[in-house]
Amino acid sequence: MPQNGMYAPPAMREGLRVELRTQNRWLARYAAFVAFATFLLVVAGALVTSNDAGLSVPDWPTSFGSFRMPRMVGGVKYEHGHRMIAGAVGLLTILLALWLWRRDERRWVRRLGGMAVLTIVAQAVLGGITVLYFLPAPVSVAHACLAQIFFCITVSLALFTRYDWRWDQPKAEDASTPSLRQLAVATTAAIFLQLMLGAAFRHNGFGIVPHLIVAALVTLGVFWVLVRVLTAYPRERSLVRPALLLAGLLVLQLLLGAGSYGMKLAARDAPQPLPPVVAVTTAHVAVGALVLAASLLVTLEVFRKSGVRSQESEWKTRSRSQESFSTLTPDS
């Protein structure tokens, strides 16, 4: 292979490929670590809300007028701890974006890394507005939803930086209606809508009925996707495993949701949040984020392995439809 006017021996080319794969693996590990840290940030935010600690530190970006560590007592340990984790995740995200910019040749992946930085900055600003304006419900809900979006971006980067990830691999034709792609996208969108409704319920006292209706739709979508995956791709472990994980997480989430709502009703007259209620509601938020991430992984794998209907099969389908219509139409 000519390189700068010289021929690189096969051994050298293989060495370069091994070095590149090693670099990509370290990058993928770091991206996975950032995604894990983001999940911890989501859990920390859920602890703030579950403990009614959103205004325990009444100013921003300082804490009680200073950048020094405040006394970590009461709700301060949740609110200020949340800010500390958010700052760490922000730094980790900037480092990830710089690493992607230097080492990843795919422009769209580098841009996604830049989008992650912009998202975490916007998330920090929303968090500050939430405190400065005394927890306005629309901003609090937007803050919760943007956290889920940022988590999805980091999970996607962890997947895209894997050394074996490729979009341009052969794809199996999918002639079903709806296609598995459409079904996976619709299910992921429904899960995100469900998280929005859950955030509105937690922050704004929004009704529980829409949350229950969408939960039923999400359950239908998740198990429909699972059946389709097990039927069409039973040997594709990279697709079967996240689909099974998604179904398992959903079952756990439904149990946590029922437990959380029941415990809140039982403890509605308590003067302060009870530890068991805090634990279950926080777990409900955390598992909800994992359900969304698992559905996103399934969707991305479906797009990688499943193609659209070919023109030939589309033509055959249209021909059969026209023939059926002709047999049903009486001769003039």
Coordinates of N, CA and C in Angstrom, one line a residue, residues 67-244:
F67 N -18.3 29.4 46.4 CA -17.9 28.2 45.7 C -17.3 27.2 46.6
R68 N -17.2 27.5 47.9 CA -16.6 26.5 48.8 C -17.7 25.4 49.1
M69 N -17.1 24.3 49.6 CA -18.0 23.2 50.0 C -18.9 23.6 51.1
P70 N -20.2 23.5 51.0 CA -21.1 23.8 52.1 C -21.2 22.6 53.1
R71 N -21.8 22.8 54.2 CA -22.0 21.6 55.1 C -23.0 20.7 54.5
M72 N -22.6 19.4 54.3 CA -23.4 18.5 53.7 C -24.4 17.8 54.7
V73 N -25.4 18.6 55.0 CA -26.4 18.1 56.0 C -27.8 18.3 55.3
G74 N -28.7 17.4 55.8 CA -30.1 17.5 55.3 C -30.2 17.4 53.8
G75 N -31.1 18.2 53.2 CA -31.2 18.2 51.7 C -30.0 18.7 51.0
V76 N -29.1 19.5 51.7 CA -28.0 20.0 51.0 C -27.1 18.9 50.4
K77 N -27.0 17.8 51.1 CA -26.1 16.7 50.6 C -26.7 16.2 49.3
Y78 N -28.0 16.2 49.1 CA -28.6 15.7 47.8 C -28.4 16.8 46.7
E79 N -28.8 18.0 47.0 CA -28.7 19.1 46.0 C -27.3 19.4 45.6
H80 N -26.4 19.6 46.6 CA -25.0 20.0 46.2 C -24.3 18.8 45.7
G81 N -24.6 17.6 46.2 CA -24.0 16.4 45.6 C -24.4 16.2 44.2
H82 N -25.6 16.5 43.8 CA -26.1 16.5 42.5 C -25.3 17.4 41.6
R83 N -25.0 18.6 42.1 CA -24.2 19.6 41.3 C -22.8 19.1 41.1
M84 N -22.2 18.5 42.2 CA -20.9 18.0 42.0 C -20.8 16.9 41.0
I85 N -21.7 16.0 41.0 CA -21.7 14.9 40.0 C -21.9 15.5 38.6
A86 N -22.8 16.5 38.5 CA -23.1 17.2 37.2 C -21.8 17.8 36.7
G87 N -21.1 18.5 37.6 CA -19.8 19.1 37.1 C -18.8 18.1 36.6
A88 N -18.7 17.0 37.3 CA -17.8 15.9 36.9 C -18.2 15.3 35.6
V89 N -19.5 15.1 35.4 CA -20.0 14.6 34.1 C -19.7 15.6 33.0
G90 N -19.9 16.9 33.3 CA -19.6 17.9 32.2 C -18.1 17.8 31.8
L91 N -17.2 17.7 32.7 CA -15.8 17.6 32.4 C -15.5 16.3 31.6
L92 N -16.1 15.2 32.0 CA -15.9 13.9 31.3 C -16.4 14.0 29.9
T93 N -17.5 14.7 29.7 CA -18.1 14.9 28.4 C -17.2 15.7 27.5
I94 N -16.7 16.8 28.0 CA -15.7 17.6 27.2 C -14.5 16.8 26.8
L95 N -14.0 16.0 27.7 CA -12.8 15.2 27.4 C -13.2 14.1 26.3
L96 N -14.4 13.6 26.4 CA -14.9 12.6 25.4 C -15.0 13.3 24.0
A97 N -15.5 14.5 24.0 CA -15.7 15.2 22.7 C -14.3 15.5 22.1
L98 N -13.4 15.9 22.9 CA -12.0 16.2 22.4 C -11.4 14.9 21.9
W99 N -11.5 13.8 22.6 CA -11.0 12.5 22.2 C -11.6 12.1 20.8
L100 N -12.9 12.2 20.7 CA -13.5 11.9 19.5 C -13.0 12.8 18.3
W101 N -12.8 14.0 18.6 CA -12.4 14.9 17.6 C -11.0 14.6 17.1
R102 N -10.2 14.1 17.9 CA -8.8 13.8 17.6 C -8.7 12.4 16.9
R103 N -9.5 11.4 17.4 CA -9.2 10.0 17.0 C -10.3 9.4 16.1
D104 N -11.5 9.9 16.1 CA -12.5 9.3 15.3 C -12.6 10.0 14.0
E105 N -12.5 9.2 12.9 CA -12.6 9.8 11.5 C -14.0 10.1 11.1
R106 N -15.0 9.6 11.7 CA -16.4 9.8 11.3 C -16.9 11.1 11.8
R107 N -17.2 12.0 10.8 CA -17.6 13.3 11.1 C -18.9 13.3 12.0
W108 N -19.8 12.4 11.7 CA -21.1 12.5 12.4 C -20.9 12.1 13.8
V109 N -19.9 11.2 14.1 CA -19.7 10.8 15.5 C -19.0 12.0 16.2
R110 N -18.1 12.7 15.6 CA -17.5 13.9 16.2 C -18.6 14.9 16.5
R111 N -19.5 15.1 15.6 CA -20.6 16.1 15.8 C -21.5 15.7 16.9
L112 N -21.7 14.4 17.1 CA -22.5 13.9 18.2 C -21.8 14.1 19.5
G113 N -20.5 14.0 19.5 CA -19.8 14.4 20.7 C -19.9 15.8 21.1
G114 N -19.9 16.7 20.0 CA -20.1 18.1 20.3 C -21.5 18.4 20.7
M115 N -22.5 17.7 20.2 CA -23.8 17.8 20.7 C -24.0 17.4 22.1
A116 N -23.2 16.4 22.6 CA -23.3 16.0 24.0 C -22.8 17.2 24.9
V117 N -21.8 17.9 24.4 CA -21.3 19.0 25.2 C -22.3 20.1 25.3
L118 N -22.9 20.4 24.2 CA -24.0 21.5 24.2 C -25.1 21.1 25.0
T119 N -25.5 19.8 25.0 CA -26.6 19.3 25.8 C -26.4 19.4 27.3
I120 N -25.2 19.0 27.7 CA -24.9 19.1 29.2 C -24.8 20.6 29.6
V121 N -24.3 21.5 28.8 CA -24.3 22.9 29.1 C -25.8 23.4 29.3
A122 N -26.6 23.1 28.3 CA -28.0 23.5 28.4 C -28.7 22.9 29.6
Q123 N -28.3 21.6 30.0 CA -28.9 21.0 31.1 C -28.5 21.7 32.4
A124 N -27.2 22.2 32.5 CA -26.8 22.9 33.6 C -27.5 24.2 33.8
V125 N -27.7 24.9 32.6 CA -28.5 26.2 32.7 C -29.9 26.0 33.1
L126 N -30.6 24.9 32.6 CA -31.9 24.6 33.1 C -32.0 24.3 34.6
G127 N -31.0 23.6 35.0 CA -30.9 23.3 36.5 C -30.8 24.6 37.3
G128 N -30.0 25.5 36.8 CA -29.8 26.8 37.5 C -31.1 27.6 37.5
I129 N -31.8 27.6 36.3 CA -33.1 28.3 36.3 C -34.1 27.7 37.2
T130 N -34.1 26.4 37.3 CA -35.0 25.7 38.2 C -34.8 26.2 39.6
V131 N -33.6 26.4 40.1 CA -33.3 26.9 41.4 C -33.7 28.4 41.6
L132 N -33.2 29.2 40.6 CA -33.3 30.6 40.7 C -34.8 31.1 40.7
Y133 N -35.6 30.3 40.0 CA -37.0 30.7 39.8 C -38.0 29.8 40.7
F134 N -37.4 29.1 41.7 CA -38.1 28.4 42.7 C -38.9 27.2 42.1
L135 N -38.3 26.4 41.3 CA -38.8 25.1 40.8 C -40.1 25.3 40.0
P136 N -40.0 26.2 38.9 CA -41.2 26.2 38.0 C -41.4 24.9 37.3
A137 N -42.6 24.5 37.3 CA -42.9 23.1 36.8 C -42.5 22.9 35.4
P138 N -42.8 23.8 34.4 CA -42.3 23.5 33.0 C -40.8 23.4 32.9
V139 N -40.1 24.2 33.6 CA -38.6 24.1 33.6 C -38.1 22.8 34.2
S140 N -38.7 22.5 35.3 CA -38.3 21.2 36.0 C -38.6 20.0 35.1
V141 N -39.7 20.0 34.4 CA -40.0 18.9 33.5 C -39.0 18.9 32.4
A142 N -38.7 20.0 31.8 CA -37.8 20.1 30.7 C -36.4 19.7 31.2
H143 N -36.0 20.0 32.4 CA -34.7 19.6 33.0 C -34.7 18.1 33.1
A144 N -35.8 17.5 33.5 CA -35.8 16.0 33.6 C -35.7 15.3 32.3
C145 N -36.4 15.9 31.3 CA -36.5 15.3 30.0 C -35.1 15.4 29.2
L146 N -34.5 16.6 29.4 CA -33.2 16.8 28.7 C -32.2 15.9 29.3
A147 N -32.3 15.5 30.6 CA -31.4 14.6 31.2 C -31.5 13.2 30.5
Q148 N -32.7 12.8 30.2 CA -32.9 11.5 29.5 C -32.3 11.6 28.1
I149 N -32.4 12.7 27.4 CA -31.8 12.9 26.1 C -30.3 12.8 26.1
F150 N -29.7 13.5 27.1 CA -28.3 13.5 27.3 C -27.8 12.1 27.6
F151 N -28.5 11.3 28.4 CA -28.2 9.9 28.7 C -28.2 9.1 27.4
C152 N -29.2 9.3 26.6 CA -29.3 8.6 25.3 C -28.1 8.9 24.4
I153 N -27.7 10.2 24.4 CA -26.5 10.6 23.5 C -25.3 9.8 24.0
T154 N -25.1 9.8 25.3 CA -23.9 9.1 25.8 C -23.9 7.6 25.6
V155 N -25.1 7.0 25.7 CA -25.2 5.6 25.4 C -25.0 5.3 23.9
S156 N -25.4 6.2 23.1 CA -25.2 6.0 21.6 C -23.7 6.1 21.3
L157 N -23.0 7.1 21.9 CA -21.6 7.2 21.7 C -20.8 6.0 22.2
A158 N -21.3 5.4 23.3 CA -20.6 4.2 23.8 C -20.8 3.1 22.8
L159 N -21.9 3.0 22.1 CA -22.2 2.0 21.1 C -21.4 2.3 19.8
F160 N -21.4 3.5 19.4 CA -20.8 3.8 18.1 C -19.3 3.7 18.1
T161 N -18.7 3.9 19.3 CA -17.2 3.8 19.4 C -16.7 2.4 19.6
R162 N -17.6 1.4 19.6 CA -17.1 0.1 19.7 C -16.4 -0.3 18.4
Y163 N -15.3 -1.1 18.5 CA -14.5 -1.4 17.4 C -15.2 -2.2 16.3
D164 N -16.3 -2.9 16.7 CA -17.0 -3.8 15.7 C -18.3 -3.1 15.2
W165 N -18.5 -1.8 15.5 CA -19.7 -1.2 15.0 C -19.5 -0.7 13.6
R166 N -20.5 -1.1 12.7 CA -20.5 -0.6 11.3 C -21.9 -0.5 10.9
W167 N -22.1 0.6 10.2 CA -23.4 0.8 9.5 C -23.5 0.1 8.2
D168 N -22.4 0.0 7.5 CA -22.4 -0.5 6.1 C -22.3 -2.0 6.0
Q169 N -22.9 -2.8 6.9 CA -22.9 -4.2 6.8 C -24.1 -4.7 6.1
P170 N -24.1 -5.9 5.5 CA -25.3 -6.4 4.8 C -26.5 -6.4 5.7
K171 N -27.7 -6.0 5.2 CA -28.9 -5.9 6.0 C -29.9 -6.9 5.4
A172 N -30.6 -7.5 6.4 CA -31.7 -8.5 6.0 C -32.9 -7.7 5.6
E173 N -33.6 -8.1 4.5 CA -34.8 -7.4 4.0 C -35.9 -7.6 5.0
D174 N -36.7 -6.6 5.2 CA -37.8 -6.6 6.2 C -39.1 -6.2 5.4
A175 N -39.9 -7.2 5.0 CA -41.1 -6.9 4.2 C -42.3 -6.9 5.1
S176 N -42.2 -6.8 6.4 CA -43.3 -6.8 7.3 C -43.9 -5.4 7.4
T177 N -45.2 -5.4 7.8 CA -45.9 -4.1 8.0 C -46.5 -4.2 9.4
P178 N -46.1 -3.3 10.3 CA -45.1 -2.3 10.2 C -43.7 -3.0 10.2
S179 N -42.7 -2.4 9.6 CA -41.4 -2.9 9.7 C -40.8 -2.9 11.1
L180 N -39.8 -3.7 11.3 CA -39.2 -3.7 12.6 C -38.6 -2.4 13.0
R181 N -38.1 -1.7 12.0 CA -37.5 -0.4 12.2 C -38.6 0.6 12.7
Q182 N -39.7 0.6 12.0 CA -40.8 1.5 12.4 C -41.3 1.1 13.8
L183 N -41.4 -0.1 14.1 CA -41.9 -0.6 15.4 C -41.0 -0.2 16.5
A184 N -39.7 -0.4 16.3 CA -38.7 0.0 17.3 C -38.6 1.5 17.5
V185 N -38.7 2.3 16.5 CA -38.7 3.7 16.6 C -40.0 4.2 17.4
A186 N -41.1 3.6 17.0 CA -42.4 4.0 17.7 C -42.3 3.6 19.2
T187 N -41.7 2.5 19.5 CA -41.7 2.0 20.9 C -40.7 3.0 21.7
T188 N -39.6 3.3 21.1 CA -38.7 4.2 21.8 C -39.3 5.6 22.0
A189 N -40.0 6.1 21.0 CA -40.7 7.4 21.2 C -41.8 7.3 22.3
A190 N -42.5 6.2 22.3 CA -43.5 6.0 23.4 C -42.9 6.0 24.7
I191 N -41.7 5.4 24.9 CA -41.1 5.3 26.2 C -40.6 6.7 26.6
F192 N -40.1 7.5 25.6 CA -39.7 8.9 26.0 C -40.9 9.7 26.4
L193 N -42.0 9.5 25.7 CA -43.3 10.2 26.1 C -43.7 9.8 27.5
Q194 N -43.5 8.5 27.8 CA -43.9 8.0 29.1 C -43.0 8.7 30.2
L195 N -41.8 8.9 29.9 CA -40.9 9.5 30.8 C -41.3 11.0 31.0
M196 N -41.7 11.6 29.9 CA -42.2 13.0 30.0 C -43.4 13.1 30.9
L197 N -44.3 12.2 30.7 CA -45.5 12.2 31.6 C -45.2 11.9 33.0
G198 N -44.2 11.0 33.2 CA -43.8 10.7 34.6 C -43.2 11.9 35.3
A199 N -42.3 12.7 34.5 CA -41.7 13.9 35.1 C -42.8 14.9 35.4
A200 N -43.8 15.0 34.5 CA -44.9 16.0 34.8 C -45.7 15.5 36.0
F201 N -45.9 14.3 36.2 CA -46.6 13.8 37.4 C -45.8 14.1 38.7
R202 N -44.5 13.9 38.6 CA -43.6 14.1 39.8 C -43.5 15.6 40.1
H203 N -43.3 16.4 39.1 CA -43.0 17.9 39.3 C -44.2 18.8 39.3
N204 N -45.3 18.3 38.6 CA -46.4 19.2 38.4 C -47.7 18.7 38.9
G205 N -47.7 17.5 39.5 CA -49.0 16.9 39.9 C -49.9 16.5 38.7
F206 N -49.3 16.3 37.6 CA -50.1 15.9 36.4 C -50.8 14.6 36.6
G207 N -51.9 14.4 36.0 CA -52.8 13.2 36.3 C -52.0 11.9 36.0
I208 N -52.4 10.9 36.7 CA -51.8 9.6 36.5 C -52.4 8.8 35.4
V209 N -53.6 9.2 34.9 CA -54.3 8.4 33.9 C -53.5 8.4 32.6
P210 N -53.1 9.5 32.0 CA -52.3 9.4 30.8 C -51.0 8.6 31.0
H211 N -50.4 8.6 32.1 CA -49.2 7.8 32.4 C -49.5 6.3 32.3
L212 N -50.7 6.0 32.8 CA -51.1 4.6 32.8 C -51.4 4.1 31.4
I213 N -52.1 5.0 30.6 CA -52.4 4.6 29.2 C -51.2 4.4 28.4
V214 N -50.2 5.3 28.5 CA -49.0 5.2 27.7 C -48.2 4.0 28.2
A215 N -48.3 3.7 29.5 CA -47.6 2.5 30.0 C -48.1 1.3 29.3
A216 N -49.4 1.2 29.1 CA -50.0 0.0 28.4 C -49.5 0.0 26.9
L217 N -49.4 1.2 26.3 CA -48.9 1.2 24.9 C -47.4 0.8 24.8
V218 N -46.6 1.3 25.8 CA -45.2 0.9 25.8 C -45.1 -0.6 26.0
T219 N -45.9 -1.2 26.9 CA -45.8 -2.6 27.2 C -46.1 -3.4 25.9
L220 N -47.1 -3.0 25.2 CA -47.5 -3.6 23.9 C -46.3 -3.5 22.9
G221 N -45.8 -2.3 22.8 CA -44.7 -2.1 21.8 C -43.4 -2.9 22.2
V222 N -43.1 -2.9 23.4 CA -41.8 -3.6 23.8 C -41.9 -5.1 23.5
F223 N -43.1 -5.7 23.9 CA -43.2 -7.2 23.7 C -43.5 -7.5 22.2
W224 N -44.0 -6.6 21.5 CA -44.1 -6.8 20.0 C -42.8 -6.8 19.4
V225 N -41.9 -5.8 19.8 CA -40.5 -5.8 19.3 C -39.8 -7.1 19.7
L226 N -40.0 -7.5 20.9 CA -39.3 -8.8 21.4 C -39.7 -10.0 20.5
V227 N -41.0 -10.1 20.3 CA -41.5 -11.3 19.5 C -40.9 -11.2 18.1
R228 N -40.9 -10.0 17.5 CA -40.4 -9.8 16.1 C -38.9 -10.1 16.1
V229 N -38.1 -9.7 17.1 CA -36.7 -9.9 17.1 C -36.4 -11.4 17.2
L230 N -37.1 -12.1 18.2 CA -36.9 -13.5 18.4 C -37.3 -14.3 17.2
T231 N -38.3 -13.8 16.4 CA -38.8 -14.6 15.3 C -37.8 -14.4 14.1
A232 N -37.4 -13.1 13.8 CA -36.7 -12.8 12.6 C -35.2 -13.0 12.8
Y233 N -34.7 -12.7 14.0 CA -33.2 -12.7 14.3 C -32.9 -13.5 15.5
P234 N -33.2 -14.8 15.6 CA -33.0 -15.6 16.8 C -31.6 -15.8 17.1
R235 N -30.7 -15.7 16.1 CA -29.2 -16.0 16.3 C -28.4 -14.7 16.4
E236 N -29.0 -13.6 16.3 CA -28.3 -12.3 16.4 C -28.2 -11.9 17.9
R237 N -27.2 -12.3 18.5 CA -27.1 -12.0 20.0 C -27.0 -10.5 20.3
S238 N -26.4 -9.8 19.4 CA -26.3 -8.3 19.6 C -27.7 -7.6 19.5
L239 N -28.7 -8.3 19.0 CA -30.0 -7.8 18.9 C -30.9 -8.5 19.9
V240 N -30.8 -9.8 20.1 CA -31.6 -10.6 21.0 C -31.4 -10.2 22.5
R241 N -30.1 -10.0 22.8 CA -29.8 -9.7 24.2 C -30.4 -8.3 24.7
P242 N -30.2 -7.2 23.9 CA -30.8 -6.0 24.4 C -32.4 -6.1 24.3
A243 N -32.9 -6.8 23.4 CA -34.4 -7.0 23.4 C -34.9 -7.7 24.6
L244 N -34.2 -8.8 25.0 CA -34.6 -9.5 26.3 C -34.4 -8.6 27.5

